[in-house]
Coordinates of C-alpha atoms in Angstrom, one line a residue:
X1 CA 51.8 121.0 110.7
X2 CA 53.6 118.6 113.4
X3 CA 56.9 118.2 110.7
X4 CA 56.5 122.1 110.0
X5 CA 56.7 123.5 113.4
X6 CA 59.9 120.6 114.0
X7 CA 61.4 121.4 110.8
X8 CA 61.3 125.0 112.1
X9 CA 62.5 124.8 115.4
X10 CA 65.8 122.8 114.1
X11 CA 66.2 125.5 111.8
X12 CA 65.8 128.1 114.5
X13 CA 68.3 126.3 116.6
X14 CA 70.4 125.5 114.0
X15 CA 70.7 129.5 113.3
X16 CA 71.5 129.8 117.2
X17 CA 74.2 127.7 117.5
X18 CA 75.8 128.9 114.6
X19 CA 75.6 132.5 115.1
X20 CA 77.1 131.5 118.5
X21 CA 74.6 133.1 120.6
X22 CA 74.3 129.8 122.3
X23 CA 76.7 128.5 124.6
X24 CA 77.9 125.6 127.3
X25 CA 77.6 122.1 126.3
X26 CA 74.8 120.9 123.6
X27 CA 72.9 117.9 124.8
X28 CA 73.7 114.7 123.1
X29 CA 69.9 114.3 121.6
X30 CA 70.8 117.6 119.7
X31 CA 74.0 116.5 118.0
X32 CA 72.0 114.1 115.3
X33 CA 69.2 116.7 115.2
X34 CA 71.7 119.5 114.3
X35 CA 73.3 117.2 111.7
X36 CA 70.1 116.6 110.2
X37 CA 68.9 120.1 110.2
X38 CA 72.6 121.0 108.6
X39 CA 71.7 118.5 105.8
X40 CA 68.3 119.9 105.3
X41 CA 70.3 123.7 105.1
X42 CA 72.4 122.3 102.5
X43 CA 70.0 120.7 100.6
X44 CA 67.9 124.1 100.6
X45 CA 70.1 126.0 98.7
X46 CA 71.8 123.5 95.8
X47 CA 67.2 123.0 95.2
X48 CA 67.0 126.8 95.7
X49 CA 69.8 127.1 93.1
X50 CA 68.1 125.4 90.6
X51 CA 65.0 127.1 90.6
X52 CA 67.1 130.4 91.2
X53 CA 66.0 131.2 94.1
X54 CA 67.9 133.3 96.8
X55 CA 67.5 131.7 100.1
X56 CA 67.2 134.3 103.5
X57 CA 68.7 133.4 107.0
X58 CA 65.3 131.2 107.5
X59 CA 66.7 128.3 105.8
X60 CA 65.0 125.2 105.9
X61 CA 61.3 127.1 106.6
X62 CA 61.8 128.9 103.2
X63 CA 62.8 125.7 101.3
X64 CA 59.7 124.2 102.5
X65 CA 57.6 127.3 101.7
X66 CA 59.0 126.6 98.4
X67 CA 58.5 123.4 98.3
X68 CA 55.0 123.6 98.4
X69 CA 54.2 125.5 96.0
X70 CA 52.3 123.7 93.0
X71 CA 54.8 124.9 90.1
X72 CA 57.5 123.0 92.5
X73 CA 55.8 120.2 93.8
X74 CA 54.6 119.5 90.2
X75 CA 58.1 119.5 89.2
X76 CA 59.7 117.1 92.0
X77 CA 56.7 114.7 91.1
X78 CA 57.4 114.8 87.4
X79 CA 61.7 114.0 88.1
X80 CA 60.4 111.4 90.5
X81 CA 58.2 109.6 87.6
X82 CA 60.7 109.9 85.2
X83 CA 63.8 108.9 87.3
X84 CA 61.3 105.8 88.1
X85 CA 60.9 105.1 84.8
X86 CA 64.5 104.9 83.6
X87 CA 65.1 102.8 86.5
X88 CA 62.1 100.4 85.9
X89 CA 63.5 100.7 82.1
X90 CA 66.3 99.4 82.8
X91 CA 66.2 96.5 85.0
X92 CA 63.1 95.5 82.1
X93 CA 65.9 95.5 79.7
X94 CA 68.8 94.2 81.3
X95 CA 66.5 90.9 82.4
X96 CA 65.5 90.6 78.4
X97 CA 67.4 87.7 77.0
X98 CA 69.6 88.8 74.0
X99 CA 68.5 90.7 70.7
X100 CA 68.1 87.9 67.9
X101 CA 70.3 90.1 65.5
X102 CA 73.2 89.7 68.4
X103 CA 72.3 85.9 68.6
X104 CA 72.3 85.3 64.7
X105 CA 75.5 87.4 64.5
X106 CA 77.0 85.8 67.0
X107 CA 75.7 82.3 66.6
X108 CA 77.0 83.1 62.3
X109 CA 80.4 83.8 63.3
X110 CA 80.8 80.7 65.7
X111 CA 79.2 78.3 63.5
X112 CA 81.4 75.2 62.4
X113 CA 80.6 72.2 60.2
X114 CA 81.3 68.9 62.2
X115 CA 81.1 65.5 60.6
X116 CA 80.1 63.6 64.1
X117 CA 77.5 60.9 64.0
X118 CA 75.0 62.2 66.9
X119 CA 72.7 59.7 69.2
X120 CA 69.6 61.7 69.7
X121 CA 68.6 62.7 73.3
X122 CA 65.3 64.1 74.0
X123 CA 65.4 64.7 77.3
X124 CA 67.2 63.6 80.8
X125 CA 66.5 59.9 81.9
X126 CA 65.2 60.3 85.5
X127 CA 64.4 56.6 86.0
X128 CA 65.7 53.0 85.8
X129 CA 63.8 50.0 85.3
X130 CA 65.4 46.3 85.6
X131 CA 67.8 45.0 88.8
X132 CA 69.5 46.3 90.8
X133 CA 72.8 44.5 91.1
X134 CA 75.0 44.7 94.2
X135 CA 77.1 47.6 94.5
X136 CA 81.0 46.6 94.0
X137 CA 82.5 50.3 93.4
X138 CA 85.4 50.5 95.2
X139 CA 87.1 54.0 94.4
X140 CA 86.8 57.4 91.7
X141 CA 89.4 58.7 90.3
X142 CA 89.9 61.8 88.5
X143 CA 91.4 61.3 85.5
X144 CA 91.7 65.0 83.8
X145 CA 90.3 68.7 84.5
X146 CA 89.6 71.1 82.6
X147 CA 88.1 75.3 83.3
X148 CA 85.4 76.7 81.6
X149 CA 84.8 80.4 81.6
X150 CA 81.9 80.1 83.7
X151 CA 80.1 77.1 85.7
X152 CA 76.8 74.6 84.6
X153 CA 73.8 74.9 86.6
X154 CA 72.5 71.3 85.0
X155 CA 74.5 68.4 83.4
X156 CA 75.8 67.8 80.2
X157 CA 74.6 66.0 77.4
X158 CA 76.4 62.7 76.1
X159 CA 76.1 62.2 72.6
X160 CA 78.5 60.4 69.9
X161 CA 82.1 61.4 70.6
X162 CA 80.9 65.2 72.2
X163 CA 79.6 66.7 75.7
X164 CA 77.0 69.6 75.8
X165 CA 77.3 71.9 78.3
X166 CA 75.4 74.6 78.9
X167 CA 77.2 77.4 80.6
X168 CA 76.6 80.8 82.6
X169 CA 78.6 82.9 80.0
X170 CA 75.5 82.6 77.6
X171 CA 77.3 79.4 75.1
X172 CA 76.9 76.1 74.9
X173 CA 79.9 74.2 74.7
X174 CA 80.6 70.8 72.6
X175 CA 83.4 69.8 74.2
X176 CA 85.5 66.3 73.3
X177 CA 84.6 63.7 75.6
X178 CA 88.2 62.5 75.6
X179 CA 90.2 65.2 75.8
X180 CA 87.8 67.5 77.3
X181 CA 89.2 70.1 74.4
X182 CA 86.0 72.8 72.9
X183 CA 85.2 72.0 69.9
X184 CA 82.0 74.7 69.0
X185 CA 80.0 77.0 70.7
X186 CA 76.1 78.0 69.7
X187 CA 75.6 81.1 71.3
X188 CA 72.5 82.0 73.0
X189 CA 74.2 85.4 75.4
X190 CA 72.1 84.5 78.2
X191 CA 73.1 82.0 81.1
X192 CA 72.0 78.9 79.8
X193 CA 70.8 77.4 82.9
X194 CA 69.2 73.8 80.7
X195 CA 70.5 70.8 79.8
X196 CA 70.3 70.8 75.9
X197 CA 68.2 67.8 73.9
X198 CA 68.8 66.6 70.4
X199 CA 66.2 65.6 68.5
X200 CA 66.3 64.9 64.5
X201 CA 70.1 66.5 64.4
X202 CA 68.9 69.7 65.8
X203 CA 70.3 71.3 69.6
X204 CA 67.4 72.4 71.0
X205 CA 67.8 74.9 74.7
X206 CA 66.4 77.2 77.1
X207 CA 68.2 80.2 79.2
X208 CA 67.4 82.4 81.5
X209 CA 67.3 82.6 85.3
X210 CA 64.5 83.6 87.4
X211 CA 64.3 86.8 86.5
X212 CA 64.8 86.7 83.0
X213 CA 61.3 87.4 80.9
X214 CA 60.6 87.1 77.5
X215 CA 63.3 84.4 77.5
X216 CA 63.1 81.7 74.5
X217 CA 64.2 77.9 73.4
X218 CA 66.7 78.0 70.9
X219 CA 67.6 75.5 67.4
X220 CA 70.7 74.6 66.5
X221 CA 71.9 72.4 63.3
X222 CA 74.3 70.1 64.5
X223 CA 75.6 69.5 61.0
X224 CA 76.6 73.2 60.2
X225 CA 76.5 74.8 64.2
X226 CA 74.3 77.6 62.6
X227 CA 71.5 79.0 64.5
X228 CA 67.8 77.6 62.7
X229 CA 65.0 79.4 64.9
X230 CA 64.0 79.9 68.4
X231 CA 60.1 79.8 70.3
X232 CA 59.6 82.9 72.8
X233 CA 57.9 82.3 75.8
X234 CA 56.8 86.1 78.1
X235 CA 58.3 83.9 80.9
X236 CA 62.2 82.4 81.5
X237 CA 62.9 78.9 80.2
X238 CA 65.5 77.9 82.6
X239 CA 63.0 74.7 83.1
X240 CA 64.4 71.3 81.4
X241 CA 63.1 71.2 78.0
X242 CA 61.8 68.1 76.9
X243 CA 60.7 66.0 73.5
X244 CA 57.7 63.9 74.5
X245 CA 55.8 61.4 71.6
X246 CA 52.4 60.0 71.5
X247 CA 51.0 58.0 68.7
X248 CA 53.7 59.0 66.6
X249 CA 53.3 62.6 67.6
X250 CA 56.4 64.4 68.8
X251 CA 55.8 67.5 70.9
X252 CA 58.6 69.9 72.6
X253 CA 57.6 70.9 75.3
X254 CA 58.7 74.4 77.3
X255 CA 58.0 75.6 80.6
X256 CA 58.3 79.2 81.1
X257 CA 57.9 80.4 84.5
X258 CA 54.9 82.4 85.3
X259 CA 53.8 82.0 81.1
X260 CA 53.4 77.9 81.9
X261 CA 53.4 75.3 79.7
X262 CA 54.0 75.3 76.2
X263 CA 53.7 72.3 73.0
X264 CA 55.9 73.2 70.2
X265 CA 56.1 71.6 67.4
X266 CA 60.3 71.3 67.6
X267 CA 60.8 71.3 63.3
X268 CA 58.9 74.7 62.6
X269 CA 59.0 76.1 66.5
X270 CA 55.1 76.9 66.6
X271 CA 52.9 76.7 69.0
X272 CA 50.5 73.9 69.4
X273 CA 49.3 74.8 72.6
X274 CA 49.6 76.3 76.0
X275 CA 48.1 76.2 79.4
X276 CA 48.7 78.0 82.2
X277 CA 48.0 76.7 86.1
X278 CA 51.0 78.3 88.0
X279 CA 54.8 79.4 88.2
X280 CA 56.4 76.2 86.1
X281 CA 59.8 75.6 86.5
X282 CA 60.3 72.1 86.4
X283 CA 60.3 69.8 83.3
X284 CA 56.8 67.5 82.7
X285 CA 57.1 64.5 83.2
X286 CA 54.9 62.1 80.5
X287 CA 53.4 58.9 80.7
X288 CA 51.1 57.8 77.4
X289 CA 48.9 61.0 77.1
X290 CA 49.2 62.0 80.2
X291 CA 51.6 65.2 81.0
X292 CA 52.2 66.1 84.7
X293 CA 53.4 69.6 85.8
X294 CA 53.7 71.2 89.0
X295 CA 54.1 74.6 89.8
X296 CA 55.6 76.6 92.8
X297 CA 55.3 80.0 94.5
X298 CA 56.2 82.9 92.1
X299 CA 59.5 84.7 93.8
X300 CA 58.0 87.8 96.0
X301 CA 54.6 86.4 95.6
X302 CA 53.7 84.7 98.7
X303 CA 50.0 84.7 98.1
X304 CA 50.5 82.0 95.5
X305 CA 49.4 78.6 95.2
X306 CA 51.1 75.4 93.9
X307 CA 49.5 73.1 91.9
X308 CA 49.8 69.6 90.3
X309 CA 48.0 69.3 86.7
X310 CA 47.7 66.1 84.6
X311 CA 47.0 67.3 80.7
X312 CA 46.3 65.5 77.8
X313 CA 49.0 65.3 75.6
X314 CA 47.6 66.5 72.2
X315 CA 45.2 69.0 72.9
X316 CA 46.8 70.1 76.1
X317 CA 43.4 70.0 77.7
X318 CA 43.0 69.8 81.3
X319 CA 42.7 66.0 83.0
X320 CA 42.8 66.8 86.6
X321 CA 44.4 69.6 88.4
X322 CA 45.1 70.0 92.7
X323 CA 46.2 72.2 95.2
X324 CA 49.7 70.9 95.8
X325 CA 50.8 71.5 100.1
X326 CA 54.5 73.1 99.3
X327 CA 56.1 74.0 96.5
X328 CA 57.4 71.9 93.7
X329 CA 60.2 72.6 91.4
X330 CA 61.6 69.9 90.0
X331 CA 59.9 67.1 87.6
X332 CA 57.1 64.6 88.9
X333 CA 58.2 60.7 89.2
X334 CA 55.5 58.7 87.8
X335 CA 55.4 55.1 89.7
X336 CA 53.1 51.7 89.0
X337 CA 50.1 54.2 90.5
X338 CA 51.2 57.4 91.5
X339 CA 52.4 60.7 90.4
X340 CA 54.7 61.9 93.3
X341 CA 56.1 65.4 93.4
X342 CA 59.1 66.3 96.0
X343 CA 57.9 69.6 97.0
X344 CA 59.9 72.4 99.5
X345 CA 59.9 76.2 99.6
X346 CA 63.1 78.1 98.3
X347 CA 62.4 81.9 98.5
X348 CA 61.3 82.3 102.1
X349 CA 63.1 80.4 105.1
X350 CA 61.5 76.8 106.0
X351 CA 62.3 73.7 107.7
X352 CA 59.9 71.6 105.8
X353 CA 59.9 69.4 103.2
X354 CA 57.1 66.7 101.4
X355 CA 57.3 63.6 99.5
X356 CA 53.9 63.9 97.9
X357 CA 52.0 60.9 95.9
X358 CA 48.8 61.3 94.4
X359 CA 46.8 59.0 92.2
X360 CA 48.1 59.5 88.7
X361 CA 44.4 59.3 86.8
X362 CA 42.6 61.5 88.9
X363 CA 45.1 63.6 91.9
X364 CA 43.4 61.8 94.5
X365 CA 46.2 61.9 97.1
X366 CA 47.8 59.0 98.5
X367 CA 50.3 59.3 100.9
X368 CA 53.1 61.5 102.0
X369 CA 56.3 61.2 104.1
X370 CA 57.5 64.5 105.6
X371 CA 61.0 65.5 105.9
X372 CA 62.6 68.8 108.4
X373 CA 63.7 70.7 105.3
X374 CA 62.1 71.5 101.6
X375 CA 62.9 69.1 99.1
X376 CA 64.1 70.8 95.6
X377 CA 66.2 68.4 94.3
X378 CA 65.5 66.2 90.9
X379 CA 64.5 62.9 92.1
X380 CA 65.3 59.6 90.3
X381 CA 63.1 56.5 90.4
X382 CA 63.7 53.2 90.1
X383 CA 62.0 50.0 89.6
X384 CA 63.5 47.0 90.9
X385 CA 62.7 43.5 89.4
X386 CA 64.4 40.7 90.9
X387 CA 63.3 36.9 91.6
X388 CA 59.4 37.9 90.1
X389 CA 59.4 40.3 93.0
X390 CA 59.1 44.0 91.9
X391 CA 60.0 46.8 94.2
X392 CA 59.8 51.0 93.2
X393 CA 62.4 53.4 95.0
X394 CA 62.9 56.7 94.8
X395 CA 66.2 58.9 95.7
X396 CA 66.9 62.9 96.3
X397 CA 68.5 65.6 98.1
X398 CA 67.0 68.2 100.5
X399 CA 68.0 71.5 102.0
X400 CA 69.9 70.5 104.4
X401 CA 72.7 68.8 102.9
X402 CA 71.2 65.2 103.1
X403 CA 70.3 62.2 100.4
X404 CA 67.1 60.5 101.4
X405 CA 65.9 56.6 100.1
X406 CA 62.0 56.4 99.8
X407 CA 60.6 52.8 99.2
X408 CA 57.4 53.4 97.4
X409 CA 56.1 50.1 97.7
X410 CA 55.9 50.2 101.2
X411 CA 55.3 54.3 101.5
X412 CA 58.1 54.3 104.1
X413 CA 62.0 56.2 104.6
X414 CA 64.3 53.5 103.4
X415 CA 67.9 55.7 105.0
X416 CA 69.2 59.2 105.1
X417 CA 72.7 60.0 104.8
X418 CA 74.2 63.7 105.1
X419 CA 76.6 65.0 102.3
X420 CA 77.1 68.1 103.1
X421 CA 77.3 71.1 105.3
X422 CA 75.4 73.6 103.1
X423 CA 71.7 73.6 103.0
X424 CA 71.1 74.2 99.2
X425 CA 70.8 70.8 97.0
X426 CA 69.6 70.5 93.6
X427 CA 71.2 67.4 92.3
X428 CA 70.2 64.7 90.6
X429 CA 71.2 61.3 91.8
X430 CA 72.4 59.7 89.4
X431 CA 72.3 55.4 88.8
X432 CA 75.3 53.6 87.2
X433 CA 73.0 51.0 85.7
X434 CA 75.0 50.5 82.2
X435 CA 78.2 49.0 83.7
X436 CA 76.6 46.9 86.7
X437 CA 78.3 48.5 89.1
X438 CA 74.8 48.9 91.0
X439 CA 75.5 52.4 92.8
X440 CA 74.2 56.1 92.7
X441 CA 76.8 59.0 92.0
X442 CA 75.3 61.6 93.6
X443 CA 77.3 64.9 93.8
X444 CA 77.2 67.4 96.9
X445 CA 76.8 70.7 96.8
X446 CA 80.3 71.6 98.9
X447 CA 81.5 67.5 99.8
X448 CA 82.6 66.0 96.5
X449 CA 81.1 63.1 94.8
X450 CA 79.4 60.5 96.7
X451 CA 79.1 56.7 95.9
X452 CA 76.0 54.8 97.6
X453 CA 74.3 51.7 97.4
X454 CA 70.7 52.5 96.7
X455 CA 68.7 50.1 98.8
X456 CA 71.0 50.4 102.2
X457 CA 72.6 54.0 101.3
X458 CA 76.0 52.6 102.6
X459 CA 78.5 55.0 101.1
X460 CA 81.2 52.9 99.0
X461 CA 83.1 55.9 97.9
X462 CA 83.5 59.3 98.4
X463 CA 85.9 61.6 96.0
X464 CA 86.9 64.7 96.9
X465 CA 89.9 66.7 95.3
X466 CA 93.4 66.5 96.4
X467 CA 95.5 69.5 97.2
X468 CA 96.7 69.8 93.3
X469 CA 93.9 69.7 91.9
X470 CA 90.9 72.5 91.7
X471 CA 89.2 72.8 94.9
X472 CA 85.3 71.7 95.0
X473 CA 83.1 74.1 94.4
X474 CA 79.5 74.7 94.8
X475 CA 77.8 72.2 92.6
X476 CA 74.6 72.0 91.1
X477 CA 74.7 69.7 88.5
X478 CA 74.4 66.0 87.9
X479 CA 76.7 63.8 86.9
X480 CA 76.7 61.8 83.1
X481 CA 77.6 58.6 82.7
X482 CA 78.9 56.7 80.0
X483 CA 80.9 53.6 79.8
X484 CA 83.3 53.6 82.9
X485 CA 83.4 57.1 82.9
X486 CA 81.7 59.6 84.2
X487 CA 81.6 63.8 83.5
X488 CA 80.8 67.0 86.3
X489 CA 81.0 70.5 85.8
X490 CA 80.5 72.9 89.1
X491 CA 79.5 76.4 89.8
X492 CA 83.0 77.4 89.1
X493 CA 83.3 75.8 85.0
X494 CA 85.4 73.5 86.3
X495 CA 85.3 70.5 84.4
X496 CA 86.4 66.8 85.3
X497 CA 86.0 63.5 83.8
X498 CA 86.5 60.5 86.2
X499 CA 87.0 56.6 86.1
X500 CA 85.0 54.5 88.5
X501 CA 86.6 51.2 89.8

């Protein structure tokens, strides 16, 4: 009754002034209350209009005498539910990855035979084990650039004579490693946020973003670029896809958000089994029959909890399972006794970060070193043999622009070193092991390419473009390797292949 007798004493007010029986100078406080009851005038009569009604001089009391009456009120709350329905509608389709007729049409028309030879790759390499040589990089060089409709969220895939990108426009590129010309593209239509794996002559990769549901890992045939079969997941598969084996077992194995963890088998795309302990968007990571996940807080659900979970490999039956402090989003590093997990939040504002080591056979905890911003980038681990003494290390980014040195063996910081002046880093650090030249590449997010020797994190080199070249933009992705050369791709699709000196 409170809104009913205000509504009605702006409309009688209202009816004053603009009858002009009222007169000198209108208080301030009235001038939005005026314009408000004006609106509410207004809006009385195109309503009124549709249910032909004829409105008197009352105005805004009539419109709500009509408002409330139950053939009305029914009415508004029927167009309300439905106008909430097509809205809920179509956000549900619009974050539905793309129709398999559009993907086998597409995917049909695209398709080209190639007669490369390629290396199979089953998943990233996020470790190193053998010497670390002295670092004697002196300088990178960009050698040739090349722009891609849209940018790479993770790094491509070396194999044979071809890159694999995928890309934001919804393709995966095979691109020439030496020429950096296309030469196919295996359409998926949604951003293809995964690095791809090959496994038996077959493409294998997720898509999605967070938001995508329903979202599926695809098959390509590398021989004829057609599109074979896909797994679909209720979650989004922008997590790192991976081909684990086990006593001559080969599993594929697909984390999908909120739907967890899935083994496929990666010839007929079936399900072997699943689990689910938590939001997964990280790769496992495997070790024997041992899988590790761990899972972070679901976007817009900060009553969740994060977990770390050790399965067995063929049955996918639960080992151990813990309550994780923070966060984690990228893959566990599994050292000589731990499982360690670089953990952060990314969907509410926080200033803290966790290196977290647990016991890999049963999640006792370890230790932990603590950091002053969330840790979310894909860490790389490497064990250092030299003179029969053995040393583990572990390198990655955090939120704040800065590379961080961990030396597991003694649990202690080993350097920091700031890269950047934004705060998001996802980057993997990556070691230039093949070639000896004893250094991580390890690209910033808005700083260009950094050069550093891992046990002292002195920077050797740092590239960043000159003023002919494409500027830097954000970056994401990691860099590949191969040789003396090495291959980025940024937010932007631009493309460069560098020497190293």
């Amino acid at each position: 009754m409170e809104i009913m007798d205000a509504l009605l004493w702006l409309s009688q007010n209202h009816e004053l002034a603009t009858n002009g029986v009222t007169s000198g100078i209108i208080p301030t406080v009235l001038i939005p209350l005026t314009a408000v009851t004006v609106g509410i005038t207004s809006l009385a009569g195109i309503i009124a209009g549709w249910f032909g009604i004829k409105l008197r001089t009352e105005g805004p009391k009539q419109f709500l005498e009509v408002l409330l009456k139950k053939r009305i009120l029914l009415s508004m709350i029927a167009v309300n539910l439905l106008g909430i329905g097509v809205y809920k509608s179509y956000v549900y389709v619009k974050t539905l990855p793309s129709f398999m007729i559009t993907v086998k049409h597409y995917s049909g028309s695209e398709a080209k035979i190639s007669g490369e030879t390629y290396t199979e790759s089953r998943g990233r390499s996020h470790d190193y084990n053998g010497e670390i040589v002295p670092a004697n990089l002196n300088s990178i060089k960009l050698i040739q650039e090349t722009k891609l409709p849209k940018g790479a969220f993770r790094s491509g895939l070396i194999s044979g004579n071809s890159l694999f990108y995928g890309v934001d426009d919804g393709n995966i590129y095979e691109i020439n490693k030496n020429d950096l010309s296309v030469l196919r593209k295996f359409y998926i239509g949604t951003m293809v946020t995964t690095r791809p794996v090959i496994y038996k002559n077959r493409l294998y990769s997720g898509e999605g973003n967070h938001e995508t549901h329903h979202a599926r890992i695809y098959s390509f045939d590398l021989k004829t670029g057609e599109f074979i079969n896909a797994f679909k997941t209720k979650g989004h598969t922008e997590g790192q896809p991976l081909i684990g084996s086990y006593k001559g077992v080969d599993l594929l194995f697909v984390t999908a958000g909120s739907d967890g963890l899935y083994a496929v088998d990666p010839m007929t795309m079936k399900k072997i089994w699943h689990q689910n302990d938590g939001h997964l968007d990280a790769t496992v990571t495997i070790e024997n029959n041992f899988v590790f996940t761990g899972s972070g807080f679901e976007k817009g659900s900060s009553m969740d909890r994060s977990y770390a979970v050790a399965y067995d490999f063929a049955t996918g039956k639960q080992i151990w399972k813990k309550e994780l402090p923070l966060s984690n989003w990228m893959h566990p590093v599994v050292t000589n006794t731990d499982v360690c997990y670089t953990l952060g939040e990314i969907y509410f504002e926080s200033t803290v970060g966790l290196f977290y080591c647990l016991n890999k056979l049963d999640g006792t905890p370890h230790f932990s070193i603590p950091y002053d911003a969330p840790l979310a980038s894909k860490p790389y681990y490497i064990k250092n043999k030299m003179a029969g003494i053995e040393e583990e290390f572990v390198f990655f980014g955090d939120f704040k622009g800065q590379i961080h040195g961990v030396n597991i063996t003694t649990k202690e910081k080993l350097w920091s070193v700031v890269t950047g002046s934004k705060d998001t880093n996802y980057a993997l650090s990556s070691f230039d092991y093949d070639s000896k030249r004893g250094v991580l590449l390890y690209p910033s997010f808005d700083n260009g390419i950094f050069a550093l020797e891992p046990k002292t994190g002195k920077i050797k080199s740092h590239w960043l473009p000159e003023k002919s070249e494409a500027k830097w933009k954000n970056n994401y992705a990691s860099v590949s390797i191969i040789d003396n050369f090495f291959f980025l791709m940024d937010n932007a699709g631009n493309l460069r292949k560098f020497s190293v000196e």
